[in-house]
Amino acid sequence: MISGFKIEMPKMNVFDKRIKKAQKFLDSEILRKCDPYIPFKTGMLRDSGILGTKVGSGRIRWIAPYAKRQYYKGLASGKRGRWWLKRAMTAHGEEIIRSTQKKLEGG
């Protein structure tokens, strides 16, 4: 019969640091993996994702005035074209999830 037991849990700030680190990693990985799929003429659309995203916030935004139009109705040129986030996540989503999970676990 067990009369008592004690579980040693990490402090909350350890979990908080891991979550913040994993969120920063996730945001930057999504931006990085989307790069080859984003239409490229001057590079401003790609750069607007970097400028519009506060890495670690969990919110990725392309802030160029024409970003929405390009995302939904833009023309394709090889790998680059509309629906870049969706296509990047289809191609690399599992890899991003696995690597983010490793960061979350402290790796």
Backbone as numpy.savetxt, mean C-alpha at the origin, in Angstrom:
# Nx Ny Nz CAx CAy CAz Cx Cy Cz
-4.85 -30.45 38.60 -5.68 -29.27 38.60 -4.80 -28.02 38.60
-5.14 -27.08 37.72 -4.38 -25.84 37.62 -4.97 -24.84 38.61
-4.11 -24.32 39.46 -4.60 -23.36 40.44 -4.46 -21.92 39.95
-3.60 -21.69 39.00 -3.43 -20.33 38.47 -2.38 -20.33 37.37
-2.41 -19.35 36.58 -1.41 -19.22 35.52 -1.23 -17.74 35.18
-0.14 -17.46 34.49 0.17 -16.09 34.14 0.60 -16.07 32.67
0.05 -15.15 31.91 0.40 -15.00 30.51 1.16 -13.69 30.37
2.33 -13.77 29.78 3.13 -12.57 29.52 2.77 -12.05 28.14
2.15 -10.89 28.09 1.77 -10.26 26.84 2.67 -9.06 26.58
3.02 -8.83 25.32 3.80 -7.62 25.02 3.00 -6.38 25.39
3.71 -5.35 25.72 3.06 -4.08 26.05 2.33 -3.53 24.82
1.32 -2.72 25.04 0.51 -2.19 23.96 1.34 -1.36 22.99
2.34 -0.64 23.50 3.14 0.19 22.61 3.95 -0.64 21.62
4.27 -1.89 21.96 4.97 -2.79 21.04 4.04 -3.13 19.87
2.78 -3.46 20.17 1.80 -3.72 19.12 1.60 -2.48 18.26
1.48 -1.33 18.90 1.25 -0.08 18.19 2.40 0.23 17.23
3.62 0.03 17.68 4.78 0.27 16.82 4.79 -0.68 15.62
4.44 -1.93 15.85 4.40 -2.92 14.76 3.33 -2.55 13.74
2.17 -2.15 14.23 1.07 -1.79 13.32 1.45 -0.57 12.49
2.04 0.43 13.10 2.45 1.63 12.37 3.52 1.30 11.34
4.47 0.47 11.72 5.53 0.07 10.80 4.95 -0.71 9.61
4.02 -1.62 9.91 3.39 -2.42 8.85 2.54 -1.54 7.93
1.84 -0.55 8.48 1.02 0.34 7.65 1.89 1.19 6.73
3.00 1.69 7.23 3.92 2.46 6.38 4.46 1.59 5.26
4.83 0.37 5.61 5.34 -0.56 4.61 4.28 -0.85 3.56
3.05 -1.12 3.99 1.96 -1.43 3.08 1.70 -0.27 2.11
1.60 0.93 2.63 1.34 2.09 1.78 2.44 2.27 0.73
3.68 2.18 1.17 4.79 2.38 0.23 4.88 1.25 -0.79
4.57 0.02 -0.38 4.58 -1.11 -1.32 3.51 -0.96 -2.38
2.33 -0.51 -1.99 1.26 -0.32 -2.96 1.66 0.74 -3.98
2.20 1.85 -3.51 2.67 2.89 -4.44 3.75 2.35 -5.37
4.66 1.58 -4.81 5.77 1.03 -5.61 5.28 0.03 -6.65
4.38 -0.85 -6.26 3.88 -1.86 -7.17 2.95 -1.28 -8.24
2.31 -0.15 -7.94 1.43 0.50 -8.93 2.22 1.24 -9.99
3.42 1.66 -9.67 4.21 2.50 -10.56 4.27 2.01 -12.00
4.57 0.73 -12.27 4.65 0.30 -13.68 3.30 0.25 -14.41
2.21 0.40 -13.68 0.87 0.32 -14.28 0.26 1.70 -14.53
0.81 2.74 -13.95 0.26 4.09 -14.06 0.63 4.69 -15.41
-0.35 5.27 -16.11 -0.04 5.93 -17.38 1.07 6.96 -17.17
1.99 7.02 -18.11 3.15 7.89 -17.94 3.37 8.74 -19.19
3.24 10.02 -19.01 3.58 10.95 -20.09 4.66 11.91 -19.58
4.34 12.60 -18.49 5.32 13.50 -17.89 5.80 13.00 -16.53
5.09 12.03 -15.98 5.42 11.51 -14.65 4.63 12.17 -13.54
3.85 13.18 -13.86 3.10 13.91 -12.84 2.00 13.06 -12.22
1.36 12.21 -12.99 0.31 11.35 -12.43 0.92 10.41 -11.38
2.03 9.80 -11.72 2.72 8.92 -10.77 3.14 9.71 -9.53
3.74 10.88 -9.75 4.21 11.69 -8.63 3.06 12.19 -7.76
1.87 12.36 -8.36 0.73 12.84 -7.57 0.30 11.79 -6.54
0.59 10.52 -6.81 0.32 9.49 -5.81 1.25 9.61 -4.62
2.48 9.96 -4.88 3.45 10.14 -3.80 3.11 11.40 -3.00
2.77 12.47 -3.73 2.42 13.73 -3.06 1.09 13.66 -2.31
0.15 12.89 -2.82 -1.18 12.81 -2.22 -1.33 11.78 -1.12
-0.27 11.03 -0.87 -0.34 9.97 0.12 0.56 10.29 1.30
0.00 10.27 2.48 0.82 10.36 3.69 1.10 8.91 4.07
2.33 8.48 3.80 2.68 7.08 4.04 2.47 6.76 5.52
1.71 5.71 5.76 1.39 5.31 7.13 -0.03 5.64 7.52
-0.71 6.41 6.68 -2.09 6.82 7.00 -3.10 5.75 6.61
-2.73 4.88 5.67 -3.66 3.88 5.19 -4.54 4.37 4.06
-4.28 5.58 3.58 -5.08 6.17 2.50 -4.15 6.58 1.37
-4.33 5.97 0.23 -3.49 6.26 -0.93 -4.33 7.04 -1.92
-3.81 8.20 -2.34 -4.57 9.07 -3.24 -3.66 9.60 -4.33
-4.16 9.60 -5.55 -3.51 10.27 -6.66 -4.25 11.59 -6.81
-3.55 12.70 -6.62 -4.21 14.01 -6.51 -4.15 14.85 -7.78
-3.59 14.34 -8.84 -3.59 15.09 -10.10 -5.04 15.35 -10.51
-5.34 16.53 -11.07 -6.73 16.85 -11.43 -7.34 15.85 -12.41
-6.51 15.20 -13.19 -6.99 14.27 -14.21 -6.86 12.80 -13.79
-6.48 12.55 -12.55 -6.23 11.18 -12.09 -7.48 10.30 -12.18
-8.61 10.82 -11.75 -9.84 10.03 -11.79 -10.22 9.67 -13.21
-10.13 10.65 -14.11 -10.46 10.39 -15.51 -9.51 9.35 -16.11
-8.23 9.45 -15.80 -7.26 8.49 -16.31 -7.51 7.09 -15.73
-7.88 7.05 -14.44 -8.09 5.75 -13.78 -9.26 5.00 -14.42
-10.34 5.69 -14.69 -11.55 5.02 -15.19 -11.67 5.00 -16.72
-11.12 6.01 -17.41 -11.36 6.10 -18.85 -10.09 6.31 -19.67
-8.93 6.22 -19.04 -7.69 6.47 -19.74 -7.36 5.41 -20.78
-6.42 5.74 -21.63 -5.98 4.82 -22.68 -4.82 3.97 -22.16
-4.69 2.79 -22.72 -3.61 1.89 -22.32 -2.47 1.97 -23.31
-1.28 1.81 -22.79 -0.08 1.74 -23.62 0.79 0.65 -23.03
0.63 -0.56 -23.53 1.34 -1.71 -22.96 0.77 -2.05 -21.59
1.63 -2.10 -20.62 1.23 -2.43 -19.25 0.55 -1.24 -18.56
0.87 -0.06 -19.00 0.35 1.16 -18.38 -1.04 1.49 -18.91
-1.92 1.91 -18.00 -3.26 2.28 -18.43 -4.21 2.37 -17.24
-5.50 2.40 -17.57 -6.50 2.57 -16.52 -6.54 1.39 -15.55
-7.22 1.60 -14.44 -7.38 0.60 -13.38 -6.04 0.12 -12.82
-5.05 1.02 -12.70 -3.71 0.62 -12.30 -3.65 0.00 -10.92
-4.41 0.50 -9.97 -4.38 -0.08 -8.62 -4.96 -1.49 -8.63
-6.08 -1.66 -9.28 -6.73 -2.97 -9.36 -5.82 -3.99 -10.05
-5.20 -3.58 -11.15 -4.33 -4.51 -11.88 -3.05 -4.82 -11.09
-2.51 -3.83 -10.40 -1.31 -4.06 -9.58 -1.63 -5.01 -8.43
-2.78 -4.83 -7.81 -3.14 -5.70 -6.68 -3.47 -7.11 -7.17
-4.03 -7.24 -8.35 -4.27 -8.57 -8.91 -2.94 -9.28 -9.14
-1.97 -8.56 -9.65 -0.68 -9.15 -9.96 0.20 -9.36 -8.73
0.13 -8.45 -7.75 1.08 -8.48 -6.64 0.44 -8.50 -5.26
-0.88 -8.60 -5.20 -1.59 -8.52 -3.92 -1.16 -9.55 -2.90
-1.04 -10.80 -3.31 -0.65 -11.86 -2.36 0.75 -11.61 -1.81
1.64 -11.18 -2.68 3.01 -10.87 -2.27 3.03 -9.71 -1.26
2.24 -8.70 -1.51 2.15 -7.55 -0.60 1.59 -7.98 0.74
0.57 -8.82 0.73 -0.04 -9.29 1.97 0.97 -10.09 2.78
1.67 -11.01 2.12 2.67 -11.83 2.84 3.77 -10.98 3.45
4.30 -10.04 2.69 5.40 -9.23 3.20 4.93 -8.28 4.32
3.71 -7.78 4.22 3.18 -6.93 5.27 2.94 -7.75 6.53
2.47 -8.97 6.37 2.26 -9.83 7.54 3.58 -10.09 8.27
4.66 -10.28 7.51 5.98 -10.47 8.12 6.38 -9.23 8.94
6.13 -8.05 8.37 6.43 -6.81 9.10 5.60 -6.72 10.37
4.35 -7.11 10.29 3.47 -7.06 11.44 3.92 -8.01 12.54
4.49 -9.13 12.13 4.96 -10.11 13.11 6.33 -9.75 13.67
6.89 -8.64 13.21 8.15 -8.19 13.76 9.34 -8.46 12.88
9.12 -8.89 11.66 10.22 -9.22 10.74 10.73 -8.07 9.95
